[in-house]
């Protein structure tokens, strides 16, 4: 695991965008996309590079991490809609190849299994972008999620619903259930890139990176993955005990070594 500490959010975005752009230009075609606030700086930077530098996503496909149960893709807060407005409508990816779980399927349990099979059959995901919840969730794998879980229906904690109420008219509008890629599904990706900014993420980042491997902090599963980059600003790095070593390792990183 490599921990990259940057001064500002836009620098975090640029670092994660470097990783995605490198993958895309070297032929990797499958992206894993997160929603929420954390990856927005990455998407802004990738859109800029597409417009100004000709970075093309024409051959790419993408898989979203999760979706709210009960929200159709036309709903402004469905993740299928959010990813279009924040990112994929502004680049040249084929919209038919941007996949998300079907939160309005008649059988949401079967839809979750089908989504997992689709990723398995058309993957693996080359670069998976991740955010982290204040309680250590990735995707919508709340504390207690099996570290080997597959895509399935999950219940959100009240804390996560409160956190996400800012995107809705109020907490009552936030669905209680989601379909989320499991921790095992996420870990099938070749390269995991976790982005976190702000002091409210510091405790979760410290638990994920330096705490014990435990389902109580689902993001700690990253410690088992062979290729992880954690990109944080100073505030989100605030509780990392080994922060000085991460800075040192980055400063002396062999120039030919990629993220
Ligand atoms: C969203 C997702 C979640 C978020 C997390 C952090 O697709 O998978 O794990 O990444 O809840 O959300 P923000 O970035 O809004 O703080």
mmCIF file of C-alpha atoms and ligand atoms in Angstrom:
data_model
loop_
_atom_site.group_PDB
_atom_site.id
_atom_site.type_symbol
_atom_site.label_atom_id
_atom_site.label_comp_id
_atom_site.label_asym_id
_atom_site.label_seq_id
_atom_site.Cartn_x
_atom_site.Cartn_y
_atom_site.Cartn_z
ATOM 1 C CA UNK A 1 0.000 0.000 0.000
ATOM 2 C CA UNK A 2 1.288 3.434 -0.901
ATOM 3 C CA UNK A 3 0.016 6.475 0.991
ATOM 4 C CA UNK A 4 0.329 9.755 -0.905
ATOM 5 C CA UNK A 5 -0.189 12.892 1.183
ATOM 6 C CA UNK A 6 -0.953 16.074 -0.782
ATOM 7 C CA UNK A 7 -1.519 19.606 0.461
ATOM 8 C CA UNK A 8 -4.804 20.320 -1.283
ATOM 9 C CA UNK A 9 -7.846 18.528 -2.605
ATOM 10 C CA UNK A 10 -7.111 19.497 -6.217
ATOM 11 C CA UNK A 11 -3.639 17.906 -5.884
ATOM 12 C CA UNK A 12 -5.278 14.696 -4.638
ATOM 13 C CA UNK A 13 -7.520 14.858 -7.698
ATOM 14 C CA UNK A 14 -4.534 15.338 -10.008
ATOM 15 C CA UNK A 15 -2.660 12.361 -8.502
ATOM 16 C CA UNK A 16 -5.636 10.038 -8.878
ATOM 17 C CA UNK A 17 -6.249 11.414 -12.389
ATOM 18 C CA UNK A 18 -2.608 10.586 -13.260
ATOM 19 C CA UNK A 19 -3.267 6.975 -12.281
ATOM 20 C CA UNK A 20 -6.467 6.744 -14.341
ATOM 21 C CA UNK A 21 -4.886 8.507 -17.332
ATOM 22 C CA UNK A 22 -1.843 6.224 -17.227
ATOM 23 C CA UNK A 23 -4.091 3.181 -17.218
ATOM 24 C CA UNK A 24 -6.248 4.480 -20.060
ATOM 25 C CA UNK A 25 -3.308 5.431 -22.282
ATOM 26 C CA UNK A 26 -1.559 2.124 -21.666
ATOM 27 C CA UNK A 27 -4.607 0.251 -22.922
ATOM 28 C CA UNK A 28 -6.468 -0.524 -19.702
ATOM 29 C CA UNK A 29 -10.109 -0.173 -20.482
ATOM 30 C CA UNK A 30 -12.175 -0.931 -17.394
ATOM 31 C CA UNK A 31 -12.686 1.726 -14.757
ATOM 32 C CA UNK A 32 -14.414 1.373 -11.405
ATOM 33 C CA UNK A 33 -16.195 4.584 -10.442
ATOM 34 C CA UNK A 34 -17.245 5.875 -7.031
ATOM 35 C CA UNK A 35 -19.795 8.605 -6.415
ATOM 36 C CA UNK A 36 -20.127 11.066 -3.511
ATOM 37 C CA UNK A 37 -17.875 14.095 -2.963
ATOM 38 C CA UNK A 38 -14.459 12.426 -2.709
ATOM 39 C CA UNK A 39 -13.806 11.616 -6.382
ATOM 40 C CA UNK A 40 -15.180 14.906 -7.752
ATOM 41 C CA UNK A 41 -11.735 16.523 -8.035
ATOM 42 C CA UNK A 42 -10.563 13.463 -9.998
ATOM 43 C CA UNK A 43 -13.484 13.693 -12.400
ATOM 44 C CA UNK A 44 -12.981 17.438 -12.885
ATOM 45 C CA UNK A 45 -9.315 16.858 -13.721
ATOM 46 C CA UNK A 46 -10.062 13.976 -16.108
ATOM 47 C CA UNK A 47 -12.693 16.077 -17.893
ATOM 48 C CA UNK A 48 -10.121 18.876 -18.222
ATOM 49 C CA UNK A 49 -7.542 16.485 -19.679
ATOM 50 C CA UNK A 50 -10.139 15.095 -22.083
ATOM 51 C CA UNK A 51 -11.006 18.594 -23.307
ATOM 52 C CA UNK A 52 -7.563 20.193 -23.286
ATOM 53 C CA UNK A 53 -5.175 17.285 -23.766
ATOM 54 C CA UNK A 54 -7.195 14.846 -25.835
ATOM 55 C CA UNK A 55 -7.341 12.103 -23.210
ATOM 56 C CA UNK A 56 -9.801 9.662 -24.752
ATOM 57 C CA UNK A 57 -12.064 7.186 -22.983
ATOM 58 C CA UNK A 58 -13.535 5.909 -26.262
ATOM 59 C CA UNK A 59 -12.450 2.305 -25.676
ATOM 60 C CA UNK A 60 -13.280 2.249 -21.987
ATOM 61 C CA UNK A 61 -16.088 0.720 -19.991
ATOM 62 C CA UNK A 62 -17.002 1.571 -16.411
ATOM 63 C CA UNK A 63 -18.700 -0.035 -13.428
ATOM 64 C CA UNK A 64 -20.210 1.922 -10.568
ATOM 65 C CA UNK A 65 -19.726 0.695 -7.029
ATOM 66 C CA UNK A 66 -23.267 0.993 -5.812
ATOM 67 C CA UNK A 67 -26.819 2.247 -6.269
ATOM 68 C CA UNK A 68 -29.741 3.184 -4.038
ATOM 69 C CA UNK A 69 -32.634 0.735 -4.026
ATOM 70 C CA UNK A 70 -35.783 2.401 -5.307
ATOM 71 C CA UNK A 71 -34.175 5.218 -7.289
ATOM 72 C CA UNK A 72 -34.454 4.894 -11.083
ATOM 73 C CA UNK A 73 -31.550 6.169 -13.236
ATOM 74 C CA UNK A 74 -33.665 9.250 -14.058
ATOM 75 C CA UNK A 75 -33.701 10.317 -10.372
ATOM 76 C CA UNK A 76 -31.196 13.152 -9.836
ATOM 77 C CA UNK A 77 -29.698 11.432 -6.756
ATOM 78 C CA UNK A 78 -29.445 7.952 -8.250
ATOM 79 C CA UNK A 79 -25.776 7.164 -8.682
ATOM 80 C CA UNK A 80 -26.412 6.254 -12.320
ATOM 81 C CA UNK A 81 -27.584 9.848 -12.817
ATOM 82 C CA UNK A 82 -24.917 11.462 -10.630
ATOM 83 C CA UNK A 83 -22.043 9.786 -12.475
ATOM 84 C CA UNK A 84 -23.434 10.996 -15.814
ATOM 85 C CA UNK A 85 -23.792 14.603 -14.707
ATOM 86 C CA UNK A 86 -20.501 14.716 -12.788
ATOM 87 C CA UNK A 87 -18.332 12.759 -15.186
ATOM 88 C CA UNK A 88 -19.318 10.502 -18.044
ATOM 89 C CA UNK A 89 -21.522 12.986 -19.962
ATOM 90 C CA UNK A 90 -18.426 15.198 -20.280
ATOM 91 C CA UNK A 91 -16.036 12.638 -21.780
ATOM 92 C CA UNK A 92 -16.158 10.382 -24.844
ATOM 93 C CA UNK A 93 -16.975 7.093 -23.093
ATOM 94 C CA UNK A 94 -19.838 5.123 -24.674
ATOM 95 C CA UNK A 95 -22.759 5.698 -22.262
ATOM 96 C CA UNK A 96 -23.997 2.146 -22.960
ATOM 97 C CA UNK A 97 -20.773 0.898 -21.406
ATOM 98 C CA UNK A 98 -21.229 2.735 -18.097
ATOM 99 C CA UNK A 99 -22.827 0.123 -15.860
ATOM 100 C CA UNK A 100 -24.521 0.394 -12.484
ATOM 101 C CA UNK A 101 -26.603 -1.943 -10.325
ATOM 102 C CA UNK A 102 -30.323 -1.875 -11.087
ATOM 103 C CA UNK A 103 -31.887 -0.442 -7.942
ATOM 104 C CA UNK A 104 -35.402 -0.664 -9.347
ATOM 105 C CA UNK A 105 -35.312 -4.281 -10.535
ATOM 106 C CA UNK A 106 -38.339 -6.406 -9.621
ATOM 107 C CA UNK A 107 -35.920 -8.773 -7.929
ATOM 108 C CA UNK A 108 -33.152 -6.620 -6.461
ATOM 109 C CA UNK A 109 -31.396 -9.673 -4.972
ATOM 110 C CA UNK A 110 -31.106 -11.316 -8.386
ATOM 111 C CA UNK A 111 -30.082 -7.954 -9.889
ATOM 112 C CA UNK A 112 -27.191 -7.771 -7.416
ATOM 113 C CA UNK A 113 -25.966 -11.230 -8.386
ATOM 114 C CA UNK A 114 -26.296 -10.396 -12.076
ATOM 115 C CA UNK A 115 -24.221 -7.250 -11.595
ATOM 116 C CA UNK A 116 -21.500 -9.214 -9.836
ATOM 117 C CA UNK A 117 -21.472 -11.733 -12.705
ATOM 118 C CA UNK A 118 -21.288 -8.916 -15.275
ATOM 119 C CA UNK A 119 -18.195 -7.466 -13.596
ATOM 120 C CA UNK A 120 -16.625 -10.915 -13.337
ATOM 121 C CA UNK A 121 -17.336 -11.724 -16.998
ATOM 122 C CA UNK A 122 -16.314 -8.372 -18.495
ATOM 123 C CA UNK A 123 -13.674 -7.347 -15.960
ATOM 124 C CA UNK A 124 -11.432 -7.249 -14.157
ATOM 125 C CA UNK A 125 -11.637 -3.589 -13.278
ATOM 126 C CA UNK A 126 -8.227 -2.063 -14.001
ATOM 127 C CA UNK A 127 -8.452 0.987 -11.729
ATOM 128 C CA UNK A 128 -11.087 1.223 -8.991
ATOM 129 C CA UNK A 129 -11.669 4.668 -7.467
ATOM 130 C CA UNK A 130 -12.942 4.609 -3.892
ATOM 131 C CA UNK A 131 -14.130 7.079 -1.277
ATOM 132 C CA UNK A 132 -14.438 6.187 2.396
ATOM 133 C CA UNK A 133 -17.258 6.798 4.865
ATOM 134 C CA UNK A 134 -16.580 8.246 8.307
ATOM 135 C CA UNK A 135 -17.276 4.748 9.689
ATOM 136 C CA UNK A 136 -14.781 3.106 7.341
ATOM 137 C CA UNK A 137 -17.217 1.888 4.689
ATOM 138 C CA UNK A 138 -16.148 1.525 1.062
ATOM 139 C CA UNK A 139 -18.825 1.138 -1.545
ATOM 140 C CA UNK A 140 -21.768 0.772 0.807
ATOM 141 C CA UNK A 141 -20.181 -2.021 2.819
ATOM 142 C CA UNK A 142 -21.002 -0.831 6.289
ATOM 143 C CA UNK A 143 -19.117 -2.063 9.385
ATOM 144 C CA UNK A 144 -19.694 -5.778 9.853
ATOM 145 C CA UNK A 145 -19.605 -6.523 6.124
ATOM 146 C CA UNK A 146 -17.843 -9.745 5.237
ATOM 147 C CA UNK A 147 -14.360 -9.046 3.951
ATOM 148 C CA UNK A 148 -15.060 -11.506 1.123
ATOM 149 C CA UNK A 149 -18.574 -10.318 0.298
ATOM 150 C CA UNK A 150 -19.941 -10.103 -3.234
ATOM 151 C CA UNK A 151 -22.420 -7.636 -4.713
ATOM 152 C CA UNK A 152 -25.631 -7.739 -2.686
ATOM 153 C CA UNK A 153 -28.409 -5.735 -1.063
ATOM 154 C CA UNK A 154 -27.332 -3.925 2.114
ATOM 155 C CA UNK A 155 -28.924 -1.667 4.719
ATOM 156 C CA UNK A 156 -27.362 1.767 5.307
ATOM 157 C CA UNK A 157 -26.532 2.873 8.833
ATOM 158 C CA UNK A 158 -28.435 5.891 10.101
ATOM 159 C CA UNK A 159 -25.093 7.747 10.173
ATOM 160 C CA UNK A 160 -24.531 7.151 6.451
ATOM 161 C CA UNK A 161 -28.107 8.239 5.708
ATOM 162 C CA UNK A 162 -27.522 11.414 7.730
ATOM 163 C CA UNK A 163 -24.211 12.025 5.925
ATOM 164 C CA UNK A 164 -25.869 11.628 2.538
ATOM 165 C CA UNK A 165 -28.965 13.654 3.433
ATOM 166 C CA UNK A 166 -27.078 16.730 2.152
ATOM 167 C CA UNK A 167 -27.696 15.499 -1.410
ATOM 168 C CA UNK A 168 -31.454 15.058 -0.793
ATOM 169 C CA UNK A 169 -34.300 17.281 0.413
ATOM 170 C CA UNK A 170 -33.911 15.659 3.852
ATOM 171 C CA UNK A 171 -32.998 12.418 5.592
ATOM 172 C CA UNK A 172 -36.441 10.925 5.002
ATOM 173 C CA UNK A 173 -35.699 10.992 1.279
ATOM 174 C CA UNK A 174 -32.497 8.927 1.632
ATOM 175 C CA UNK A 175 -33.191 5.275 0.796
ATOM 176 C CA UNK A 176 -32.502 2.717 3.521
ATOM 177 C CA UNK A 177 -31.231 0.046 1.146
ATOM 178 C CA UNK A 178 -28.614 -0.145 -1.554
ATOM 179 C CA UNK A 179 -27.049 -2.615 -3.939
ATOM 180 C CA UNK A 180 -23.291 -2.475 -3.440
ATOM 181 C CA UNK A 181 -20.306 -4.302 -4.806
ATOM 182 C CA UNK A 182 -18.978 -6.469 -2.009
ATOM 183 C CA UNK A 183 -15.528 -6.147 -0.494
ATOM 184 C CA UNK A 184 -14.467 -9.283 -2.354
ATOM 185 C CA UNK A 185 -15.812 -7.858 -5.610
ATOM 186 C CA UNK A 186 -13.971 -4.568 -5.068
ATOM 187 C CA UNK A 187 -10.749 -6.426 -4.285
ATOM 188 C CA UNK A 188 -10.925 -8.242 -7.642
ATOM 189 C CA UNK A 189 -9.857 -4.940 -9.258
ATOM 190 C CA UNK A 190 -6.198 -4.700 -10.256
ATOM 191 C CA UNK A 191 -5.477 -1.328 -8.636
ATOM 192 C CA UNK A 192 -7.478 0.306 -5.844
ATOM 193 C CA UNK A 193 -7.225 4.087 -5.457
ATOM 194 C CA UNK A 194 -8.799 5.508 -2.301
ATOM 195 C CA UNK A 195 -9.260 9.278 -2.096
ATOM 196 C CA UNK A 196 -10.087 11.107 1.129
ATOM 197 C CA UNK A 197 -9.956 14.768 2.057
ATOM 198 C CA UNK A 198 -10.860 16.659 5.220
ATOM 199 C CA UNK A 199 -10.398 16.097 8.949
ATOM 200 C CA UNK A 200 -13.722 14.243 9.209
ATOM 201 C CA UNK A 201 -12.073 11.354 7.312
ATOM 202 C CA UNK A 202 -8.890 11.236 9.439
ATOM 203 C CA UNK A 203 -10.059 8.598 11.916
ATOM 204 C CA UNK A 204 -11.398 6.289 9.208
ATOM 205 C CA UNK A 205 -8.202 6.640 7.157
ATOM 206 C CA UNK A 206 -6.003 5.817 10.158
ATOM 207 C CA UNK A 207 -8.152 2.769 10.956
ATOM 208 C CA UNK A 208 -8.114 1.568 7.349
ATOM 209 C CA UNK A 209 -4.382 2.042 6.762
ATOM 210 C CA UNK A 210 -2.832 1.375 10.170
ATOM 211 C CA UNK A 211 -5.534 -0.327 12.231
ATOM 212 C CA UNK A 212 -6.254 -4.040 12.506
ATOM 213 C CA UNK A 213 -7.771 -5.976 9.618
ATOM 214 C CA UNK A 214 -11.395 -6.154 10.705
ATOM 215 C CA UNK A 215 -14.918 -6.163 9.338
ATOM 216 C CA UNK A 216 -15.562 -3.356 11.839
ATOM 217 C CA UNK A 217 -13.553 -1.135 9.486
ATOM 218 C CA UNK A 218 -14.453 -2.474 6.028
ATOM 219 C CA UNK A 219 -11.768 -0.352 4.307
ATOM 220 C CA UNK A 220 -9.083 -2.232 6.274
ATOM 221 C CA UNK A 221 -9.547 -4.988 3.654
ATOM 222 C CA UNK A 222 -7.294 -2.834 1.461
ATOM 223 C CA UNK A 223 -4.390 -4.113 3.558
ATOM 224 C CA UNK A 224 -4.851 -7.508 1.875
ATOM 225 C CA UNK A 225 -4.734 -6.154 -1.672
ATOM 226 C CA UNK A 226 -1.433 -6.186 -3.573
ATOM 227 C CA UNK A 227 -1.859 -2.809 -5.293
ATOM 228 C CA UNK A 228 -3.423 0.068 -3.359
ATOM 229 C CA UNK A 229 -2.812 3.815 -3.504
ATOM 230 C CA UNK A 230 -4.341 5.937 -0.745
ATOM 231 C CA UNK A 231 -4.427 9.613 -1.730
ATOM 232 C CA UNK A 232 -5.176 11.993 1.126
ATOM 233 C CA UNK A 233 -4.821 15.658 1.968
ATOM 234 C CA UNK A 234 -3.048 16.813 5.130
ATOM 235 C CA UNK A 235 -6.285 16.948 7.115
ATOM 236 C CA UNK A 236 -7.332 13.396 6.221
ATOM 237 C CA UNK A 237 -3.758 12.253 7.007
ATOM 238 C CA UNK A 238 -3.987 13.928 10.427
ATOM 239 C CA UNK A 239 -4.200 10.714 12.494
ATOM 240 C CA UNK A 240 -1.701 8.589 10.561
ATOM 241 C CA UNK A 241 1.119 7.529 12.904
ATOM 242 C CA UNK A 242 3.515 6.819 10.057
ATOM 243 C CA UNK A 243 2.766 9.961 8.046
ATOM 244 C CA UNK A 244 6.412 11.062 8.094
ATOM 245 C CA UNK A 245 7.500 7.752 6.611
ATOM 246 C CA UNK A 246 4.868 7.987 3.853
ATOM 247 C CA UNK A 247 6.201 11.455 2.961
ATOM 248 C CA UNK A 248 9.774 10.147 3.047
ATOM 249 C CA UNK A 249 8.931 7.164 0.842
ATOM 250 C CA UNK A 250 7.212 9.436 -1.673
ATOM 251 C CA UNK A 251 10.145 11.863 -1.719
ATOM 252 C CA UNK A 252 12.608 9.041 -2.447
ATOM 253 C CA UNK A 253 10.315 7.020 -4.705
ATOM 254 C CA UNK A 254 12.379 5.572 -7.567
ATOM 255 C CA UNK A 255 11.627 7.824 -10.552
ATOM 256 C CA UNK A 256 10.753 4.878 -12.789
ATOM 257 C CA UNK A 257 8.303 3.425 -10.233
ATOM 258 C CA UNK A 258 4.689 4.188 -10.983
ATOM 259 C CA UNK A 259 1.913 4.454 -8.467
HETATM 260 C C1 LIG B 1 -20.203 6.067 -3.170
HETATM 261 C C2 LIG B 1 -19.547 5.192 -2.217
HETATM 262 C C3 LIG B 1 -19.293 5.590 -0.809
HETATM 263 C C4 LIG B 1 -18.641 6.962 -0.681
HETATM 264 C C5 LIG B 1 -18.448 7.322 0.788
HETATM 265 C C6 LIG B 1 -17.804 8.681 0.965
HETATM 266 O O1 LIG B 1 -20.279 5.437 -4.437
HETATM 267 O O2 LIG B 1 -19.240 4.122 -2.598
HETATM 268 O O3 LIG B 1 -18.439 4.645 -0.213
HETATM 269 O O4 LIG B 1 -17.416 6.966 -1.352
HETATM 270 O O5 LIG B 1 -19.685 7.310 1.435
HETATM 271 O O6 LIG B 1 -18.680 9.660 0.502
HETATM 272 P P1 LIG B 1 -18.183 11.151 0.274
HETATM 273 O O7 LIG B 1 -17.116 11.063 -0.762
HETATM 274 O O8 LIG B 1 -19.389 11.885 -0.230
HETATM 275 O O9 LIG B 1 -17.669 11.622 1.582
#
